[in-house]
Amino acid sequence: MRKWFWLLLYVLLAGVMFMYRYELLEWTDSHQSIPMLIIIAMLFALVPVIPYKFVIAALGYSYGTTMAAWVSWSGTTLAALLVYAGARYVFRAQARSYLDRIRGLNRFTSWMEAHPFMGVMTLRLLPIVPQTAVNIYAGITYTPFWTFMIATAIGKMPAIFVFAYAGAQASESIWLSLLVLGVYLLFMTVILLVFRFRSRKKV
């Protein structure tokens, strides 16, 4: 019964966030209460009704690189903690049973549990991996809490800083903003290709 309660609560939160997503973004433009901004950033990370990179860029445009990066990092880290806790303490048994039945993931799950810090850090850096999926996956595998939190906190920093900086520069030069994003995406593509090459080499 408790599992259904939390699931229903999340669905209701997702519905509210979806209906008022633009109003919440507009609210962040005219308010500078850091605790409230962190809560809003956490909600957008918890319920990704808008791509979170867009939220970071919007905060950067309104408040500058430093404040946007700090608010976004705090919000998304808190959201990661909540999703990790929910997956670990509420849905772990059922989710782990389902995970064990997927043959293709067994080897990766074993590697993840043997190298939890490197696993979480790598998944955080790869731009194509949904971050909510990382939180859930870490929660249902045997990833220690502090290992997950430290790897998450560090792994999220590069992308958050880049998108906050790009958003801050958009008010002065949209071309510089696009250049920053292009360089970042190129760098992440190289990392992804290296990761895939090394993964195939080990098989």
XYZ file of N, CA, C and O in Angstrom:
812
model
N 0.835 -1.205 0.000
C 0.000 0.000 0.000
C 0.872 1.258 0.000
O 0.577 2.237 -0.674
N 1.964 1.210 0.778
C 2.847 2.361 0.853
C 3.474 2.678 -0.502
O 3.645 3.835 -0.871
N 3.809 1.624 -1.260
C 4.412 1.825 -2.582
C 3.444 2.552 -3.505
O 3.836 3.464 -4.248
N 2.181 2.169 -3.485
C 1.196 2.819 -4.338
C 0.979 4.268 -3.927
O 0.727 5.134 -4.774
N 1.081 4.554 -2.632
C 0.927 5.930 -2.156
C 2.017 6.829 -2.726
O 1.738 7.915 -3.239
N 3.280 6.381 -2.649
C 4.387 7.183 -3.162
C 4.311 7.324 -4.684
O 4.617 8.383 -5.236
N 3.880 6.283 -5.356
C 3.739 6.344 -6.808
C 2.654 7.339 -7.206
O 2.830 8.142 -8.133
N 1.527 7.297 -6.507
C 0.439 8.233 -6.778
C 0.873 9.664 -6.492
O 0.558 10.589 -7.262
N 1.613 9.858 -5.397
C 2.100 11.191 -5.054
C 3.021 11.734 -6.148
O 2.937 12.911 -6.520
N 3.871 10.872 -6.679
C 4.783 11.301 -7.745
C 4.005 11.663 -9.010
O 4.310 12.658 -9.670
N 3.005 10.870 -9.349
C 2.189 11.147 -10.534
C 1.462 12.485 -10.387
O 1.400 13.287 -11.336
N 0.926 12.752 -9.197
C 0.241 14.027 -8.954
C 1.218 15.193 -9.065
O 0.892 16.235 -9.651
N 2.416 15.012 -8.505
C 3.430 16.060 -8.596
C 3.824 16.307 -10.044
O 3.971 17.464 -10.473
N 3.963 15.230 -10.811
C 4.310 15.360 -12.224
C 3.221 16.123 -12.977
O 3.513 16.969 -13.830
N 1.960 15.840 -12.659
C 0.858 16.533 -13.313
C 0.851 18.024 -13.008
O 0.676 18.861 -13.904
N 1.069 18.375 -11.753
C 1.091 19.780 -11.351
C 2.270 20.500 -12.002
O 2.137 21.619 -12.510
N 3.442 19.846 -11.991
C 4.625 20.450 -12.591
C 4.433 20.662 -14.094
O 4.869 21.668 -14.649
N 3.781 19.716 -14.739
C 3.561 19.837 -16.189
C 2.614 20.997 -16.497
O 2.846 21.771 -17.435
N 1.562 21.144 -15.719
C 0.577 22.186 -15.981
C 1.129 23.586 -15.724
O 0.784 24.543 -16.423
N 2.003 23.709 -14.719
C 2.491 25.032 -14.326
C 3.982 25.213 -14.614
O 4.631 26.046 -13.992
N 4.530 24.439 -15.570
C 5.966 24.483 -15.815
C 6.434 25.859 -16.291
O 7.481 26.347 -15.850
N 5.680 26.492 -17.164
C 6.096 27.802 -17.679
C 5.915 28.900 -16.630
O 6.734 29.825 -16.547
N 4.873 28.790 -15.830
C 4.676 29.753 -14.744
C 5.818 29.671 -13.727
O 6.292 30.696 -13.229
N 6.271 28.450 -13.448
C 7.379 28.278 -12.499
C 8.669 28.868 -13.061
O 9.443 29.493 -12.334
N 8.897 28.669 -14.362
C 10.087 29.262 -14.987
C 10.011 30.789 -14.953
O 11.018 31.460 -14.694
N 8.840 31.344 -15.211
C 8.677 32.792 -15.150
C 8.886 33.300 -13.732
O 9.457 34.377 -13.519
N 8.455 32.508 -12.758
C 8.623 32.907 -11.358
C 10.094 33.018 -11.004
O 10.502 33.918 -10.258
N 10.917 32.130 -11.544
C 12.356 32.181 -11.235
C 13.011 33.440 -11.797
O 14.073 33.845 -11.312
N 12.410 34.064 -12.816
C 12.994 35.275 -13.396
C 12.846 36.487 -12.487
O 13.610 37.449 -12.602
N 11.843 36.469 -11.614
C 11.546 37.660 -10.822
C 11.757 37.481 -9.322
O 11.448 38.375 -8.550
N 12.287 36.348 -8.905
C 12.525 36.099 -7.480
C 13.968 35.653 -7.276
O 14.505 34.876 -8.054
N 14.572 36.165 -6.217
C 15.958 35.837 -5.925
C 16.115 35.167 -4.566
O 17.168 35.246 -3.943
N 15.080 34.513 -4.097
C 15.171 33.745 -2.863
C 15.887 32.433 -3.170
O 15.339 31.551 -3.823
N 17.124 32.314 -2.722
C 17.927 31.140 -3.062
C 17.276 29.840 -2.587
O 17.224 28.868 -3.355
N 16.765 29.759 -1.342
C 16.111 28.501 -0.937
C 14.951 28.112 -1.843
O 14.811 26.941 -2.216
N 14.125 29.104 -2.257
C 12.998 28.789 -3.134
C 13.474 28.400 -4.531
O 12.914 27.504 -5.165
N 14.520 29.053 -5.015
C 15.064 28.689 -6.317
C 15.610 27.263 -6.302
O 15.465 26.518 -7.276
N 16.241 26.889 -5.209
C 16.764 25.523 -5.090
C 15.617 24.519 -5.092
O 15.701 23.454 -5.723
N 14.528 24.857 -4.400
C 13.364 23.963 -4.370
C 12.767 23.820 -5.775
O 12.430 22.705 -6.201
N 12.642 24.931 -6.497
C 12.122 24.878 -7.864
C 13.040 24.044 -8.753
O 12.590 23.203 -9.552
N 14.353 24.268 -8.623
C 15.319 23.491 -9.407
C 15.234 22.014 -9.065
O 15.345 21.152 -9.948
N 15.020 21.713 -7.789
C 14.887 20.316 -7.361
C 13.631 19.685 -7.975
O 13.669 18.541 -8.444
N 12.535 20.425 -7.998
C 11.292 19.900 -8.558
C 11.428 19.618 -10.056
O 10.936 18.610 -10.556
N 12.105 20.512 -10.776
C 12.302 20.288 -12.207
C 13.217 19.097 -12.465
O 13.069 18.402 -13.474
N 14.165 18.861 -11.560
C 15.029 17.679 -11.698
C 14.289 16.414 -11.288
O 14.491 15.346 -11.871
N 13.429 16.537 -10.291
C 12.671 15.389 -9.799
C 11.609 14.953 -10.798
O 11.384 13.755 -11.000
N 10.981 15.917 -11.440
C 9.938 15.646 -12.443
C 10.369 16.336 -13.735
O 10.066 17.513 -13.947
N 11.077 15.655 -14.613
C 11.663 16.295 -15.793
C 10.655 16.591 -16.895
O 10.699 16.025 -17.989
N 9.714 17.513 -16.608
C 8.733 17.901 -17.623
C 9.362 18.837 -18.649
O 8.810 19.049 -19.730
N 10.499 19.437 -18.306
C 11.297 20.262 -19.207
C 12.727 19.765 -19.111
O 13.197 19.456 -18.012
N 13.439 19.641 -20.248
C 14.842 19.215 -20.163
C 15.611 20.068 -19.164
O 15.579 21.304 -19.234
N 16.308 19.409 -18.234
C 16.928 20.147 -17.133
C 18.019 21.099 -17.611
O 18.264 22.126 -16.984
N 18.662 20.779 -18.722
C 19.684 21.673 -19.255
C 19.075 23.016 -19.649
O 19.726 24.065 -19.549
N 17.828 22.995 -20.096
C 17.134 24.241 -20.412
C 16.885 25.051 -19.141
O 17.005 26.278 -19.138
N 16.543 24.372 -18.055
C 16.330 25.043 -16.771
C 17.617 25.707 -16.301
O 17.624 26.858 -15.843
N 18.753 24.996 -16.420
C 20.047 25.549 -16.014
C 20.370 26.790 -16.838
O 20.792 27.820 -16.296
N 20.182 26.698 -18.155
C 20.474 27.825 -19.035
C 19.579 29.017 -18.712
O 20.029 30.176 -18.729
N 18.307 28.753 -18.411
C 17.380 29.829 -18.068
C 17.805 30.526 -16.772
O 17.755 31.758 -16.668
N 18.247 29.748 -15.793
C 18.749 30.332 -14.549
C 20.021 31.128 -14.805
O 20.230 32.202 -14.221
N 20.888 30.609 -15.686
C 22.097 31.335 -16.026
C 21.790 32.667 -16.681
O 22.436 33.684 -16.406
N 20.804 32.685 -17.551
C 20.390 33.912 -18.233
C 19.878 34.950 -17.227
O 20.125 36.147 -17.370
N 19.175 34.483 -16.209
C 18.549 35.399 -15.248
C 19.484 35.817 -14.127
O 19.425 36.960 -13.661
N 20.354 34.910 -13.669
C 21.119 35.173 -12.445
C 22.628 35.098 -12.603
O 23.362 35.317 -11.644
N 23.126 34.749 -13.791
C 24.560 34.649 -13.955
C 25.066 33.240 -13.698
O 24.366 32.401 -13.121
N 26.303 33.010 -14.090
C 26.873 31.655 -14.056
C 26.947 31.080 -12.650
O 26.501 29.958 -12.393
N 27.525 31.842 -11.713
C 27.807 31.312 -10.374
C 26.539 30.910 -9.639
O 26.419 29.788 -9.131
N 25.583 31.825 -9.569
C 24.348 31.541 -8.839
C 23.545 30.443 -9.512
O 23.003 29.551 -8.844
N 23.467 30.476 -10.844
C 22.715 29.451 -11.570
C 23.333 28.076 -11.363
O 22.618 27.091 -11.159
N 24.652 28.004 -11.428
C 25.329 26.720 -11.238
C 25.110 26.199 -9.828
O 24.833 25.003 -9.627
N 25.207 27.076 -8.832
C 25.028 26.663 -7.441
C 23.594 26.181 -7.185
O 23.382 25.115 -6.586
N 22.617 26.946 -7.656
C 21.208 26.581 -7.460
C 20.886 25.278 -8.187
O 20.252 24.373 -7.619
N 21.317 25.157 -9.433
C 21.030 23.955 -10.222
C 21.703 22.729 -9.630
O 21.086 21.658 -9.547
N 22.945 22.878 -9.215
C 23.678 21.758 -8.627
C 23.017 21.292 -7.332
O 22.843 20.088 -7.116
N 22.633 22.243 -6.484
C 21.977 21.889 -5.210
C 20.640 21.209 -5.469
O 20.318 20.180 -4.853
N 19.842 21.774 -6.387
C 18.529 21.215 -6.668
C 18.583 19.827 -7.254
O 17.865 18.921 -6.817
N 19.456 19.619 -8.245
C 19.520 18.309 -8.886
C 20.148 17.258 -7.981
O 19.790 16.079 -8.052
N 21.052 17.670 -7.114
C 21.640 16.715 -6.160
C 20.610 16.270 -5.130
O 20.533 15.083 -4.774
N 19.798 17.203 -4.653
C 18.718 16.841 -3.723
C 17.704 15.919 -4.393
O 17.226 14.953 -3.779
N 17.365 16.210 -5.647
C 16.432 15.354 -6.381
C 17.004 13.960 -6.564
O 16.294 12.956 -6.430
N 18.296 13.871 -6.866
C 18.949 12.569 -7.019
C 18.869 11.773 -5.725
O 18.627 10.556 -5.739
N 19.072 12.445 -4.600
C 18.986 11.780 -3.299
C 17.593 11.216 -3.051
O 17.438 10.080 -2.593
N 16.552 11.995 -3.381
C 15.179 11.543 -3.150
C 14.833 10.336 -4.024
O 14.220 9.370 -3.544
N 15.221 10.383 -5.298
C 14.921 9.266 -6.199
C 15.707 8.022 -5.786
O 15.173 6.905 -5.786
N 16.970 8.209 -5.438
C 17.804 7.100 -4.964
C 17.193 6.447 -3.719
O 17.087 5.221 -3.625
N 16.755 7.280 -2.776
C 16.158 6.757 -1.549
C 14.863 6.008 -1.837
O 14.596 4.943 -1.266
N 14.031 6.566 -2.740
C 12.785 5.892 -3.084
C 13.029 4.547 -3.745
O 12.372 3.553 -3.417
N 13.997 4.500 -4.672
C 14.308 3.241 -5.350
C 14.894 2.224 -4.386
O 14.612 1.027 -4.475
N 15.685 2.686 -3.448
C 16.377 1.773 -2.538
C 15.488 1.251 -1.409
O 15.544 0.062 -1.068
N 14.671 2.121 -0.849
C 13.925 1.732 0.349
C 12.450 1.424 0.092
O 11.788 0.872 0.980
N 11.926 1.759 -1.081
C 10.506 1.516 -1.349
C 10.309 0.467 -2.436
O 9.515 -0.463 -2.281
N 11.054 0.586 -3.544
C 10.809 -0.288 -4.696
C 11.957 -1.257 -4.975
O 11.969 -1.900 -6.020
N 12.909 -1.396 -4.083
C 14.123 -2.141 -4.400
C 13.865 -3.618 -4.688
O 14.392 -4.175 -5.658
N 13.083 -4.272 -3.862
C 12.888 -5.720 -4.008
C 12.271 -6.061 -5.366
O 12.776 -6.927 -6.097
N 11.181 -5.391 -5.715
C 10.519 -5.683 -6.980
C 11.392 -5.288 -8.170
O 11.495 -6.026 -9.157
N 12.034 -4.113 -8.078
C 12.861 -3.640 -9.188
C 14.086 -4.520 -9.383
O 14.477 -4.814 -10.517
N 14.685 -4.982 -8.291
C 15.867 -5.832 -8.419
C 15.506 -7.180 -9.037
O 16.254 -7.744 -9.840
N 14.344 -7.701 -8.656
C 13.882 -8.951 -9.242
C 13.686 -8.816 -10.747
O 14.042 -9.705 -11.522
N 13.132 -7.682 -11.171
C 12.941 -7.430 -12.606
C 14.290 -7.236 -13.294
O 14.515 -7.751 -14.408
N 15.208 -6.524 -12.648
C 16.515 -6.243 -13.233
C 17.302 -7.525 -13.469
O 17.984 -7.673 -14.477
N 17.212 -8.451 -12.530
C 17.965 -9.708 -12.638
C 17.488 -10.572 -13.800
O 18.207 -11.479 -14.240
N 16.276 -10.317 -14.287
C 15.748 -11.113 -15.399
C 16.205 -10.600 -16.763
O 15.978 -11.260 -17.774
N 16.835 -9.418 -16.782
C 17.316 -8.846 -18.042
C 18.760 -9.288 -18.252
O 19.676 -8.796 -17.600
N 18.963 -10.223 -19.138
C 20.286 -10.817 -19.314
C 21.351 -9.803 -19.711
O 22.478 -9.847 -19.256
N 20.991 -8.898 -20.590
C 21.983 -7.956 -21.091
C 22.555 -7.037 -20.029
O 23.634 -6.480 -20.207
N 21.828 -6.869 -18.905
C 22.285 -5.960 -17.858
C 23.065 -6.659 -16.757
O 23.656 -5.982 -15.907
N 23.080 -7.977 -16.750
C 23.732 -8.686 -15.646
C 25.205 -8.339 -15.525
O 25.711 -8.081 -14.422
N 25.901 -8.336 -16.670
C 27.339 -8.046 -16.625
C 27.594 -6.605 -16.185
O 28.487 -6.343 -15.372
N 26.789 -5.675 -16.718
C 26.981 -4.284 -16.335
C 26.640 -4.055 -14.860
O 27.319 -3.285 -14.168
N 25.597 -4.726 -14.377
C 25.227 -4.599 -12.970
C 26.347 -5.114 -12.073
O 26.678 -4.491 -11.051
N 26.950 -6.220 -12.441
C 28.068 -6.766 -11.664
C 29.243 -5.798 -11.645
O 29.881 -5.586 -10.615
N 29.523 -5.197 -12.816
C 30.614 -4.220 -12.877
C 30.298 -2.995 -12.038
O 31.153 -2.453 -11.341
N 29.030 -2.527 -12.096
C 28.589 -1.368 -11.342
C 28.752 -1.592 -9.846
O 29.197 -0.703 -9.113
N 28.391 -2.787 -9.392
C 28.480 -3.080 -7.962
C 29.920 -3.277 -7.506
O 30.234 -3.060 -6.338
N 30.794 -3.661 -8.437
C 32.215 -3.807 -8.099
C 32.939 -2.463 -8.150
O 33.940 -2.267 -7.449
N 32.465 -1.537 -8.975
C 33.092 -0.219 -9.132
C 32.005 0.863 -9.050
O 31.749 1.559 -10.035
N 31.364 1.025 -7.900
C 30.217 1.931 -7.811
C 30.558 3.394 -8.071
O 29.806 4.098 -8.748
N 31.692 3.856 -7.556
C 32.042 5.266 -7.748
C 32.302 5.562 -9.220
O 31.755 6.518 -9.784
N 33.134 4.742 -9.848
C 33.450 4.939 -11.258
C 32.212 4.763 -12.133
O 32.020 5.479 -13.118
N 31.343 3.814 -11.756
C 30.127 3.580 -12.529
C 29.199 4.775 -12.520
O 28.746 5.234 -13.563
N 28.922 5.301 -11.321
C 28.030 6.457 -11.212
C 28.655 7.675 -11.884
O 27.987 8.414 -12.610
N 29.952 7.891 -11.654
C 30.630 9.035 -12.253
C 30.580 8.986 -13.783
O 30.295 9.980 -14.450
N 30.834 7.803 -14.344
C 30.812 7.659 -15.806
C 29.423 7.938 -16.358
O 29.263 8.643 -17.358
N 28.395 7.403 -15.715
C 27.029 7.612 -16.181
C 26.614 9.076 -16.071
O 25.833 9.574 -16.886
N 27.128 9.762 -15.065
C 26.819 11.188 -14.925
C 27.434 12.009 -16.057
O 26.856 12.993 -16.512
N 28.598 11.607 -16.511
C 29.303 12.381 -17.527
C 28.763 12.138 -18.929
O 28.923 12.992 -19.804
N 28.146 10.977 -19.157
C 27.632 10.669 -20.491
C 26.327 11.428 -20.738
O 25.342 11.232 -20.013
N 26.292 12.303 -21.751
C 25.123 13.174 -21.946
C 23.871 12.449 -22.403
O 22.771 12.982 -22.291
N 23.997 11.233 -22.948
C 22.822 10.546 -23.485
C 22.111 9.692 -22.440
O 21.053 9.133 -22.697
N 22.690 9.580 -21.247
C 22.097 8.739 -20.199
C 21.132 9.577 -19.369
O 21.534 10.591 -18.783
N 19.845 9.203 -19.279
C 18.892 9.941 -18.436
C 19.327 9.887 -16.968
O 19.578 8.805 -16.423
N 19.409 11.053 -16.350
C 19.922 11.114 -14.984
C 18.978 10.466 -13.970
O 19.420 9.909 -12.962
N 17.689 10.532 -14.231
C 16.741 9.862 -13.332
C 16.967 8.355 -13.344
O 16.875 7.690 -12.309
N 17.281 7.811 -14.524
C 17.566 6.377 -14.632
C 18.800 6.002 -13.823
O 18.859 4.928 -13.214
N 19.801 6.892 -13.796
C 21.009 6.639 -12.993
C 20.654 6.572 -11.515
O 21.118 5.692 -10.782
N 19.818 7.489 -11.066
C 19.410 7.501 -9.651
C 18.683 6.216 -9.269
O 18.945 5.630 -8.212
N 17.756 5.798 -10.127
C 16.993 4.578 -9.847
C 17.886 3.355 -9.887
O 17.831 2.485 -9.000
N 18.745 3.288 -10.892
C 19.630 2.136 -11.061
C 20.579 1.992 -9.874
O 20.810 0.894 -9.366
N 21.128 3.114 -9.420
C 22.019 3.086 -8.258
C 21.267 2.662 -7.000
O 21.825 1.980 -6.135
N 19.998 3.062 -6.908
C 19.223 2.708 -5.727
C 18.888 1.229 -5.639
O 18.866 0.652 -4.549
N 18.649 0.588 -6.774
C 18.254 -0.827 -6.726
C 19.456 -1.769 -6.806
O 19.306 -2.962 -6.590
N 20.628 -1.238 -7.142
C 21.849 -2.038 -7.057
C 22.512 -1.729 -5.717
O 22.072 -0.865 -4.971
N 23.585 -2.413 -5.428
C 24.235 -2.237 -4.133
C 25.261 -1.113 -4.207
O 26.462 -1.314 -3.995
N 24.792 0.085 -4.477
C 25.643 1.267 -4.521
C 25.558 1.983 -3.174
O 24.483 2.462 -2.807
N 26.649 2.074 -2.428
C 26.609 2.728 -1.110
C 26.160 4.185 -1.213
O 26.432 4.869 -2.206
N 25.485 4.643 -0.179
C 24.902 5.984 -0.181
C 25.947 7.070 -0.424
O 25.794 7.901 -1.334
N 27.018 7.082 0.378
C 27.997 8.155 0.258
C 28.763 8.072 -1.054
O 29.140 9.093 -1.639
N 29.000 6.870 -1.534
C 29.638 6.717 -2.842
C 28.767 7.327 -3.925
O 29.244 8.054 -4.814
N 27.473 7.039 -3.863
C 26.533 7.588 -4.833
C 26.491 9.112 -4.758
O 26.544 9.791 -5.794
N 26.415 9.666 -3.551
C 26.277 11.104 -3.402
C 27.522 11.852 -3.857
O 27.437 12.880 -4.538
N 28.710 11.347 -3.498
C 29.943 12.035 -3.883
C 30.145 11.965 -5.398
O 30.482 12.968 -6.046
N 29.934 10.772 -5.970
C 30.079 10.625 -7.423
C 29.057 11.484 -8.161
O 29.355 12.067 -9.216
N 27.853 11.573 -7.619
C 26.806 12.408 -8.227
C 27.166 13.876 -8.152
O 27.065 14.611 -9.140
N 27.592 14.322 -6.975
C 27.926 15.731 -6.782
C 29.055 16.172 -7.705
O 29.017 17.257 -8.285
N 30.066 15.318 -7.854
C 31.203 15.659 -8.711
C 30.834 15.515 -10.195
O 31.149 16.377 -11.016
N 30.154 14.428 -10.519
C 29.846 14.147 -11.920
C 28.903 15.140 -12.560
O 28.926 15.336 -13.779
N 28.057 15.785 -11.767
C 27.104 16.737 -12.319
C 27.721 18.109 -12.581
O 27.169 18.917 -13.337
N 28.859 18.392 -11.955
C 29.427 19.742 -12.023
C 29.759 20.229 -13.437
O 29.397 21.358 -13.799
N 30.464 19.439 -14.269
C 30.867 19.974 -15.579
C 29.695 20.437 -16.444
O 29.706 21.561 -16.966
N 28.677 19.599 -16.596
C 27.542 19.959 -17.448
C 26.782 21.152 -16.886
O 26.375 22.049 -17.635
N 26.590 21.188 -15.580
C 25.860 22.292 -14.969
C 26.594 23.606 -15.187
O 25.993 24.624 -15.553
N 27.900 23.607 -14.979
C 28.663 24.834 -15.170
C 28.611 25.299 -16.622
O 28.432 26.493 -16.896
N 28.760 24.364 -17.554
C 28.755 24.725 -18.979
C 27.420 25.342 -19.376
O 27.372 26.394 -20.041
N 26.304 24.728 -18.989
C 25.000 25.238 -19.401
C 24.641 26.525 -18.658
O 23.954 27.389 -19.212
N 25.092 26.656 -17.412
C 24.875 27.916 -16.690
C 25.665 29.045 -17.356
O 25.160 30.160 -17.528
N 26.895 28.755 -17.752
C 27.730 29.758 -18.424
C 27.145 30.121 -19.789
O 27.090 31.299 -20.164
N 26.691 29.099 -20.531
C 26.080 29.347 -21.834
C 24.830 30.211 -21.698
O 24.593 31.124 -22.499
N 24.024 29.934 -20.690
C 22.827 30.741 -20.462
C 23.166 32.172 -20.088
O 22.513 33.117 -20.548
N 24.205 32.353 -19.276
C 24.617 33.692 -18.872
C 25.151 34.486 -20.058
O 24.936 35.702 -20.156
N 25.844 33.815 -20.973
C 26.410 34.504 -22.129
C 25.368 34.817 -23.201
O 25.600 35.665 -24.058
N 24.224 34.138 -23.146
C 23.206 34.324 -24.185
C 22.680 35.755 -24.221
O 22.278 36.249 -25.286
N 22.681 36.442 -23.071
C 22.189 37.823 -23.040
C 23.131 38.783 -23.758
O 22.719 39.858 -24.194
N 24.404 38.419 -23.883
C 25.391 39.285 -24.527
C 25.730 38.817 -25.946
O 25.848 39.625 -26.864
N 25.917 37.518 -26.122
C 26.283 36.984 -27.434
C 25.739 35.570 -27.571
O 26.260 34.644 -26.952
N 24.711 35.413 -28.362
C 24.122 34.091 -28.569
C 25.102 33.165 -29.279
O 25.107 31.954 -29.065
N 25.977 33.760 -30.115
C 26.946 32.935 -30.837
C 27.987 32.357 -29.903
O 28.402 31.206 -30.065
N 28.416 33.134 -28.919
C 29.357 32.606 -27.927
C 28.703 31.502 -27.110
O 29.332 30.485 -26.805
N 27.438 31.698 -26.783
C 26.695 30.683 -26.043
C 26.618 29.376 -26.834
O 26.860 28.296 -26.300
N 26.295 29.494 -28.127
C 26.213 28.302 -28.973
C 27.578 27.643 -29.150
O 27.681 26.411 -29.220
N 28.621 28.467 -29.217
C 29.975 27.919 -29.347
C 30.353 27.112 -28.114
O 30.923 26.015 -28.220
N 30.041 27.632 -26.940
C 30.330 26.916 -25.689
C 29.609 25.576 -25.669
O 30.199 24.539 -25.334
N 28.336 25.570 -26.041
C 27.569 24.328 -26.065
C 28.120 23.359 -27.111
O 28.184 22.145 -26.876
N 28.529 23.892 -28.263
C 29.085 23.038 -29.309
C 30.373 22.359 -28.881
O 30.569 21.159 -29.118
N 31.249 23.113 -28.234
C 32.514 22.543 -27.757
C 32.250 21.476 -26.700
O 32.871 20.401 -26.692
N 31.299 21.763 -25.813
C 30.967 20.792 -24.766
C 30.409 19.506 -25.374
O 30.816 18.399 -24.979
N 29.482 19.632 -26.316
C 28.887 18.447 -26.941
C 29.932 17.648 -27.717
O 29.904 16.409 -27.712
N 30.860 18.344 -28.362
C 31.940 17.656 -29.073
C 32.815 16.883 -28.098
O 33.166 15.725 -28.344
N 33.139 17.510 -26.980
C 33.957 16.851 -25.957
C 33.250 15.626 -25.394
O 33.851 14.558 -25.220
N 31.947 15.754 -25.116
C 31.189 14.631 -24.586
C 31.051 13.504 -25.608
O 31.034 12.324 -25.250
N 30.965 13.877 -26.884
C 30.908 12.860 -27.937
C 32.188 12.049 -27.976
O 32.166 10.815 -28.123
N 33.327 12.726 -27.834
C 34.619 12.028 -27.811
C 34.685 11.074 -26.615
O 35.119 9.918 -26.746
N 34.233 11.537 -25.452
C 34.220 10.682 -24.264
C 33.335 9.461 -24.489
O 33.690 8.331 -24.127
N 32.160 9.659 -25.095
C 31.245 8.558 -25.363
C 31.870 7.544 -26.312
O 31.767 6.328 -26.090
N 32.535 8.018 -27.358
C 33.174 7.107 -28.310
C 34.298 6.317 -27.659
O 34.453 5.115 -27.908
N 35.082 6.973 -26.816
C 36.155 6.275 -26.098
C 35.571 5.223 -25.161
O 36.080 4.097 -25.067
N 34.483 5.584 -24.477
C 33.839 4.647 -23.555
C 33.311 3.428 -24.300
O 33.495 2.282 -23.855
N 32.686 3.644 -25.450
C 32.155 2.524 -26.235
C 33.274 1.651 -26.771
O 33.182 0.427 -26.803
N 34.380 2.284 -27.211
C 35.514 1.520 -27.730
C 36.122 0.643 -26.644
O 36.396 -0.544 -26.877
N 36.293 1.208 -25.462
C 36.883 0.425 -24.370
C 35.947 -0.680 -23.906
O 36.383 -1.770 -23.535
N 34.628 -0.405 -23.934
C 33.652 -1.426 -23.529
C 33.682 -2.600 -24.490
O 33.653 -3.769 -24.084
N 33.743 -2.329 -25.799
C 33.788 -3.411 -26.795
C 35.099 -4.197 -26.689
O 35.137 -5.418 -26.899
N 36.177 -3.498 -26.355
C 37.479 -4.148 -26.272
C 37.542 -5.146 -25.123
O 38.224 -6.163 -25.187
N 36.776 -4.833 -24.045
C 36.787 -5.710 -22.872
C 35.913 -6.929 -23.059
O 36.058 -7.929 -22.362
N 34.953 -6.843 -23.992
C 34.020 -7.982 -24.194
C 34.730 -9.134 -24.884
O 35.474 -8.941 -25.825
